[in-house]
């Protein structure tokens, strides 16, 4: 038996059929994800998406680009995503960053270009952290600790109460201090990140202690990282135990 259409769905369909692109996009999202009491149906979802695309909706260009990417039609996907951004759907800047930061479309320069655009457009801590870290590590740009720190400073403010973003900022600050030879400040920042659940910074913290000759502390944090499934800590822990 067919499920009875809800009043909400009925209203959206009426609007969509009269040319309302917002309603078309909402129906696409509902059918694509199975939300708002609508059973997921890819075929119906794509039909509403194509209608929105024919209406020239910028969001439809972006969502269509994402679908084409999943279908491995990479070049066409990127063209649509670029069109979507130019047409005003700014959210796709982050999507373009993601696509260019991994295979098969890996292009570090373009990835940095798009994450900076996303960071500027959205002013979100997550994008700003990613933009900053690319400068800190020299990915797609010349390594620039000062420029990286500028992004991390903005991210730290925008992170507000978000524990994960705050932790990642502390980790980035730790790296900056470490690169500048400020070991004590680096250790303090890494410890803050670890306290907030970013256990991977145990590896860098342990490395500083080992470099300082404090093998007991190095062993402690390699062990801590290994206990929290940080892959890089496990061989270092084994090596240090053999030494001692």
Short mmCIF file of N, CA, C and O in Angstrom, two decimals, residues 83-178:
data_model
loop_
_atom_site.label_atom_id
_atom_site.label_comp_id
_atom_site.label_asym_id
_atom_site.label_seq_id
_atom_site.Cartn_x
_atom_site.Cartn_y
_atom_site.Cartn_z
N UNK A 83 30.21 26.50 -11.16
CA UNK A 83 29.05 27.28 -11.59
C UNK A 83 28.16 27.61 -10.40
O UNK A 83 27.63 28.73 -10.31
N UNK A 84 27.99 26.63 -9.51
CA UNK A 84 27.14 26.85 -8.34
C UNK A 84 27.71 27.96 -7.46
O UNK A 84 26.97 28.81 -6.95
N UNK A 85 29.03 27.94 -7.29
CA UNK A 85 29.65 28.98 -6.47
C UNK A 85 29.47 30.35 -7.11
O UNK A 85 29.09 31.31 -6.43
N UNK A 86 29.72 30.42 -8.40
CA UNK A 86 29.57 31.70 -9.10
C UNK A 86 28.13 32.19 -9.07
O UNK A 86 27.88 33.40 -9.08
N UNK A 87 27.19 31.25 -9.00
CA UNK A 87 25.77 31.62 -8.98
C UNK A 87 25.28 31.96 -7.57
O UNK A 87 24.11 32.30 -7.39
N UNK A 88 26.18 31.83 -6.58
CA UNK A 88 25.81 32.27 -5.24
C UNK A 88 25.69 31.20 -4.17
O UNK A 88 25.39 31.51 -3.01
N UNK A 89 25.93 29.93 -4.51
CA UNK A 89 25.85 28.86 -3.51
C UNK A 89 27.23 28.69 -2.88
O UNK A 89 28.03 27.84 -3.28
N UNK A 90 27.52 29.51 -1.90
CA UNK A 90 28.87 29.61 -1.34
C UNK A 90 29.32 28.34 -0.60
O UNK A 90 30.52 28.11 -0.45
N UNK A 91 28.37 27.55 -0.14
CA UNK A 91 28.72 26.34 0.63
C UNK A 91 29.59 25.38 -0.17
O UNK A 91 30.32 24.56 0.42
N UNK A 92 29.53 25.43 -1.49
CA UNK A 92 30.27 24.46 -2.29
C UNK A 92 31.77 24.72 -2.28
O UNK A 92 32.55 23.88 -2.73
N UNK A 93 32.21 25.86 -1.76
CA UNK A 93 33.65 26.11 -1.67
C UNK A 93 34.31 25.04 -0.83
O UNK A 93 35.40 24.54 -1.17
N UNK A 94 33.67 24.65 0.27
CA UNK A 94 34.24 23.59 1.13
C UNK A 94 34.23 22.26 0.39
O UNK A 94 35.19 21.48 0.50
N UNK A 95 33.18 22.00 -0.37
CA UNK A 95 33.12 20.75 -1.14
C UNK A 95 34.26 20.69 -2.16
O UNK A 95 34.91 19.66 -2.32
N UNK A 96 34.52 21.82 -2.83
CA UNK A 96 35.62 21.87 -3.79
C UNK A 96 36.97 21.66 -3.10
O UNK A 96 37.86 20.99 -3.64
N UNK A 97 37.10 22.21 -1.91
CA UNK A 97 38.33 21.96 -1.14
C UNK A 97 38.49 20.46 -0.88
O UNK A 97 39.58 19.89 -1.06
N UNK A 98 37.41 19.81 -0.43
CA UNK A 98 37.48 18.39 -0.13
C UNK A 98 37.86 17.58 -1.36
O UNK A 98 38.68 16.66 -1.29
N UNK A 99 37.27 17.93 -2.50
CA UNK A 99 37.55 17.19 -3.72
C UNK A 99 39.00 17.34 -4.17
O UNK A 99 39.64 16.39 -4.62
N UNK A 100 39.53 18.56 -4.05
CA UNK A 100 40.90 18.80 -4.49
C UNK A 100 41.95 18.34 -3.49
O UNK A 100 43.14 18.30 -3.81
N UNK A 101 41.53 17.99 -2.27
CA UNK A 101 42.49 17.56 -1.26
C UNK A 101 42.68 16.05 -1.23
O UNK A 101 43.41 15.53 -0.40
N UNK A 102 42.01 15.34 -2.13
CA UNK A 102 42.15 13.88 -2.16
C UNK A 102 42.07 13.37 -3.59
O UNK A 102 41.62 14.06 -4.50
N UNK A 103 42.56 12.16 -3.78
CA UNK A 103 42.49 11.55 -5.11
C UNK A 103 41.04 11.27 -5.45
O UNK A 103 40.22 11.07 -4.56
N UNK A 104 40.68 11.25 -6.76
CA UNK A 104 41.55 11.35 -7.94
C UNK A 104 41.80 12.78 -8.41
O UNK A 104 42.50 12.99 -9.38
N UNK A 105 41.26 13.77 -7.69
CA UNK A 105 41.36 15.15 -8.15
C UNK A 105 42.42 15.94 -7.37
O UNK A 105 42.43 17.16 -7.39
N UNK A 106 43.32 15.23 -6.70
CA UNK A 106 44.27 15.87 -5.80
C UNK A 106 45.03 17.01 -6.48
O UNK A 106 45.70 16.83 -7.50
N UNK A 107 44.89 18.20 -5.91
CA UNK A 107 45.62 19.39 -6.38
C UNK A 107 45.74 20.30 -5.16
O UNK A 107 44.80 21.01 -4.80
N UNK A 108 46.90 20.25 -4.49
CA UNK A 108 47.06 20.96 -3.22
C UNK A 108 46.88 22.47 -3.36
O UNK A 108 46.35 23.12 -2.46
N UNK A 109 47.32 23.03 -4.49
CA UNK A 109 47.18 24.48 -4.68
C UNK A 109 45.71 24.87 -4.75
O UNK A 109 45.28 25.83 -4.11
N UNK A 110 44.93 24.12 -5.52
CA UNK A 110 43.50 24.41 -5.63
C UNK A 110 42.78 24.13 -4.31
O UNK A 110 41.83 24.84 -3.96
N UNK A 111 43.23 23.10 -3.60
CA UNK A 111 42.62 22.79 -2.31
C UNK A 111 42.79 23.96 -1.35
O UNK A 111 41.84 24.38 -0.67
N UNK A 112 43.99 24.52 -1.30
CA UNK A 112 44.24 25.67 -0.43
C UNK A 112 43.43 26.88 -0.87
O UNK A 112 42.86 27.60 -0.04
N UNK A 113 43.34 27.07 -2.18
CA UNK A 113 42.55 28.19 -2.72
C UNK A 113 41.11 28.11 -2.24
O UNK A 113 40.55 29.10 -1.74
N UNK A 114 40.51 26.93 -2.33
CA UNK A 114 39.09 26.80 -1.99
C UNK A 114 38.83 26.80 -0.48
O UNK A 114 37.80 27.30 -0.03
N UNK A 115 39.77 26.27 0.32
CA UNK A 115 39.52 26.31 1.77
C UNK A 115 39.67 27.73 2.30
O UNK A 115 38.97 28.13 3.24
N UNK A 116 40.53 28.52 1.67
CA UNK A 116 40.61 29.94 2.08
C UNK A 116 39.33 30.68 1.72
O UNK A 116 38.84 31.52 2.49
N UNK A 117 38.79 30.37 0.55
CA UNK A 117 37.52 30.99 0.15
C UNK A 117 36.42 30.58 1.13
O UNK A 117 35.64 31.42 1.60
N UNK A 118 36.37 29.30 1.47
CA UNK A 118 35.37 28.82 2.42
C UNK A 118 35.54 29.49 3.78
O UNK A 118 34.57 29.90 4.41
N UNK A 119 36.79 29.63 4.22
CA UNK A 119 37.06 30.25 5.51
C UNK A 119 36.62 31.71 5.53
O UNK A 119 36.06 32.19 6.51
N UNK A 120 36.84 32.40 4.43
CA UNK A 120 36.41 33.80 4.32
C UNK A 120 34.90 33.93 4.22
O UNK A 120 34.29 34.79 4.86
N UNK A 121 34.29 33.06 3.43
CA UNK A 121 32.84 33.15 3.20
C UNK A 121 32.04 32.78 4.44
O UNK A 121 31.06 33.45 4.78
N UNK A 122 32.43 31.70 5.08
CA UNK A 122 31.61 31.15 6.17
C UNK A 122 32.02 31.67 7.55
O UNK A 122 31.21 31.65 8.47
N UNK A 123 33.29 32.07 7.67
CA UNK A 123 33.82 32.49 8.98
C UNK A 123 33.61 31.41 10.04
O UNK A 123 33.36 31.71 11.21
N UNK A 124 33.72 30.15 9.63
CA UNK A 124 33.58 29.05 10.57
C UNK A 124 34.96 28.58 11.02
O UNK A 124 35.92 28.58 10.24
N UNK A 125 35.04 28.18 12.29
CA UNK A 125 36.31 27.74 12.85
C UNK A 125 36.89 26.55 12.09
O UNK A 125 38.10 26.48 11.84
N UNK A 126 36.04 25.60 11.69
CA UNK A 126 36.54 24.39 11.03
C UNK A 126 37.27 24.71 9.73
O UNK A 126 38.34 24.17 9.45
N UNK A 127 36.70 25.61 8.91
CA UNK A 127 37.36 25.99 7.67
C UNK A 127 38.62 26.81 7.94
O UNK A 127 39.64 26.66 7.26
N UNK A 128 38.56 27.68 8.93
CA UNK A 128 39.71 28.52 9.25
C UNK A 128 40.88 27.70 9.78
O UNK A 128 42.04 27.96 9.45
N UNK A 129 40.58 26.67 10.57
CA UNK A 129 41.64 25.78 11.05
C UNK A 129 42.31 25.07 9.88
O UNK A 129 43.54 24.98 9.81
N UNK A 130 41.49 24.56 8.97
CA UNK A 130 42.05 23.85 7.81
C UNK A 130 42.90 24.78 6.95
O UNK A 130 43.96 24.39 6.45
N UNK A 131 42.43 26.02 6.76
CA UNK A 131 43.20 27.00 5.99
C UNK A 131 44.52 27.28 6.70
O UNK A 131 45.59 27.30 6.07
N UNK A 132 44.45 27.50 8.01
CA UNK A 132 45.66 27.79 8.77
C UNK A 132 46.66 26.66 8.73
O UNK A 132 47.86 26.88 8.53
N UNK A 133 46.18 25.45 8.89
CA UNK A 133 47.09 24.29 8.92
C UNK A 133 47.79 24.07 7.59
O UNK A 133 48.92 23.57 7.54
N UNK A 134 47.13 24.45 6.50
CA UNK A 134 47.78 24.31 5.20
C UNK A 134 48.97 25.27 5.08
O UNK A 134 49.99 24.93 4.46
N UNK A 135 48.85 26.43 5.68
CA UNK A 135 50.00 27.36 5.70
C UNK A 135 51.08 26.87 6.67
O UNK A 135 52.28 27.01 6.39
N UNK A 136 50.67 26.31 7.79
CA UNK A 136 51.65 25.81 8.76
C UNK A 136 52.48 24.67 8.17
O UNK A 136 53.67 24.54 8.46
N UNK A 137 51.84 23.85 7.34
CA UNK A 137 52.51 22.67 6.79
C UNK A 137 53.04 22.89 5.37
O UNK A 137 53.73 22.04 4.82
N UNK A 138 52.69 24.04 4.77
CA UNK A 138 53.13 24.31 3.40
C UNK A 138 52.47 23.42 2.37
O UNK A 138 53.11 22.93 1.45
N UNK A 139 51.17 23.21 2.52
CA UNK A 139 50.43 22.36 1.58
C UNK A 139 49.69 23.23 0.56
O UNK A 139 48.72 23.91 0.89
N UNK A 140 50.20 23.25 -0.66
CA UNK A 140 49.59 24.05 -1.72
C UNK A 140 50.04 25.50 -1.71
O UNK A 140 49.66 26.28 -2.59
N UNK A 141 50.83 25.86 -0.72
CA UNK A 141 51.38 27.22 -0.59
C UNK A 141 52.76 27.10 0.07
O UNK A 141 53.11 26.06 0.60
N UNK A 142 53.54 28.20 0.01
CA UNK A 142 54.79 28.21 0.75
C UNK A 142 54.47 28.19 2.25
O UNK A 142 53.52 28.83 2.70
N UNK A 143 55.28 27.46 3.00
CA UNK A 143 55.08 27.39 4.45
C UNK A 143 55.19 28.79 5.05
O UNK A 143 56.13 29.52 4.77
N UNK A 144 54.19 29.16 5.85
CA UNK A 144 54.14 30.51 6.40
C UNK A 144 53.47 30.44 7.77
O UNK A 144 52.25 30.43 7.88
N UNK A 145 54.30 30.38 8.83
CA UNK A 145 53.76 30.24 10.18
C UNK A 145 52.93 31.45 10.58
O UNK A 145 51.91 31.31 11.28
N UNK A 146 53.35 32.63 10.13
CA UNK A 146 52.62 33.85 10.48
C UNK A 146 51.21 33.86 9.88
O UNK A 146 50.23 34.15 10.57
N UNK A 147 51.12 33.51 8.60
CA UNK A 147 49.82 33.48 7.93
C UNK A 147 48.96 32.37 8.53
O UNK A 147 47.74 32.54 8.73
N UNK A 148 49.58 31.24 8.83
CA UNK A 148 48.83 30.14 9.44
C UNK A 148 48.28 30.55 10.79
O UNK A 148 47.12 30.26 11.11
N UNK A 149 49.09 31.24 11.58
CA UNK A 149 48.64 31.67 12.92
C UNK A 149 47.48 32.66 12.82
O UNK A 149 46.57 32.65 13.65
N UNK A 150 47.49 33.51 11.80
CA UNK A 150 46.39 34.46 11.62
C UNK A 150 45.06 33.72 11.47
O UNK A 150 44.04 34.10 12.06
N UNK A 151 45.08 32.63 10.68
CA UNK A 151 43.86 31.85 10.51
C UNK A 151 43.47 31.14 11.81
O UNK A 151 42.30 31.07 12.17
N UNK A 152 44.46 30.58 12.52
CA UNK A 152 44.18 29.86 13.76
C UNK A 152 43.64 30.82 14.82
O UNK A 152 42.73 30.47 15.58
N UNK A 153 44.17 32.03 14.86
CA UNK A 153 43.66 33.04 15.80
C UNK A 153 42.17 33.31 15.56
O UNK A 153 41.37 33.40 16.49
N UNK A 154 41.81 33.45 14.28
CA UNK A 154 40.39 33.68 13.93
C UNK A 154 39.55 32.47 14.33
O UNK A 154 38.45 32.61 14.85
N UNK A 155 40.09 31.29 14.06
CA UNK A 155 39.37 30.06 14.37
C UNK A 155 39.15 29.92 15.87
O UNK A 155 38.07 29.50 16.32
N UNK A 156 40.15 30.28 16.66
CA UNK A 156 40.05 30.15 18.12
C UNK A 156 38.91 31.01 18.66
O UNK A 156 38.16 30.60 19.54
N UNK A 157 38.75 32.21 18.07
CA UNK A 157 37.66 33.10 18.47
C UNK A 157 36.31 32.51 18.05
O UNK A 157 35.36 32.47 18.83
N UNK A 158 36.24 32.02 16.82
CA UNK A 158 34.98 31.51 16.29
C UNK A 158 34.61 30.13 16.83
O UNK A 158 33.45 29.72 16.75
N UNK A 159 35.59 29.43 17.39
CA UNK A 159 35.31 28.09 17.94
C UNK A 159 34.36 28.17 19.13
O UNK A 159 33.57 27.27 19.37
N UNK A 160 34.45 29.28 19.88
CA UNK A 160 33.57 29.51 21.04
C UNK A 160 33.55 28.29 21.95
O UNK A 160 34.57 27.93 22.50
N UNK A 161 32.41 27.64 22.08
CA UNK A 161 32.30 26.52 23.02
C UNK A 161 32.55 25.17 22.36
O UNK A 161 32.43 24.13 23.02
N UNK A 162 32.89 25.16 21.06
CA UNK A 162 33.09 23.88 20.38
C UNK A 162 34.41 23.25 20.84
O UNK A 162 35.50 23.73 20.50
N UNK A 163 34.29 22.19 21.61
CA UNK A 163 35.46 21.56 22.23
C UNK A 163 36.45 21.03 21.20
O UNK A 163 37.66 21.20 21.33
N UNK A 164 35.95 20.41 20.13
CA UNK A 164 36.83 19.82 19.14
C UNK A 164 37.62 20.89 18.39
O UNK A 164 38.83 20.75 18.17
N UNK A 165 36.94 21.97 17.99
CA UNK A 165 37.63 23.05 17.29
C UNK A 165 38.67 23.72 18.19
O UNK A 165 39.77 24.07 17.75
N UNK A 166 38.31 23.94 19.46
CA UNK A 166 39.25 24.53 20.42
C UNK A 166 40.49 23.64 20.54
O UNK A 166 41.63 24.12 20.55
N UNK A 167 40.26 22.34 20.65
CA UNK A 167 41.37 21.39 20.80
C UNK A 167 42.29 21.45 19.59
O UNK A 167 43.52 21.43 19.72
N UNK A 168 41.69 21.52 18.40
CA UNK A 168 42.50 21.56 17.19
C UNK A 168 43.30 22.85 17.11
O UNK A 168 44.43 22.86 16.65
N UNK A 169 42.72 23.94 17.59
CA UNK A 169 43.46 25.22 17.65
C UNK A 169 44.66 25.09 18.58
O UNK A 169 45.77 25.53 18.24
N UNK A 170 44.44 24.49 19.75
CA UNK A 170 45.56 24.30 20.68
C UNK A 170 46.66 23.45 20.04
O UNK A 170 47.86 23.73 20.20
N UNK A 171 46.26 22.43 19.31
CA UNK A 171 47.25 21.60 18.62
C UNK A 171 48.05 22.39 17.60
O UNK A 171 49.27 22.26 17.50
N UNK A 172 47.37 23.25 16.86
CA UNK A 172 48.05 24.08 15.86
C UNK A 172 48.98 25.09 16.53
O UNK A 172 50.09 25.34 16.06
N UNK A 173 48.51 25.68 17.63
CA UNK A 173 49.38 26.61 18.37
C UNK A 173 50.62 25.88 18.89
O UNK A 173 51.73 26.42 18.87
N UNK A 174 50.42 24.64 19.34
CA UNK A 174 51.55 23.85 19.80
C UNK A 174 52.59 23.67 18.70
O UNK A 174 53.80 23.81 18.94
N UNK A 175 52.11 23.37 17.50
CA UNK A 175 53.01 23.17 16.37
C UNK A 175 53.77 24.46 16.06
O UNK A 175 54.98 24.44 15.79
N UNK A 176 53.06 25.61 16.09
CA UNK A 176 53.71 26.90 15.82
C UNK A 176 54.82 27.15 16.84
O UNK A 176 55.95 27.53 16.49
N UNK A 177 54.51 26.95 18.12
CA UNK A 177 55.53 27.15 19.17
C UNK A 177 56.71 26.20 18.99
O UNK A 177 57.87 26.59 19.16
N UNK A 178 56.40 24.96 18.62
CA UNK A 178 57.46 23.98 18.43
C UNK A 178 58.38 24.39 17.29
O UNK A 178 59.61 24.32 17.40
#
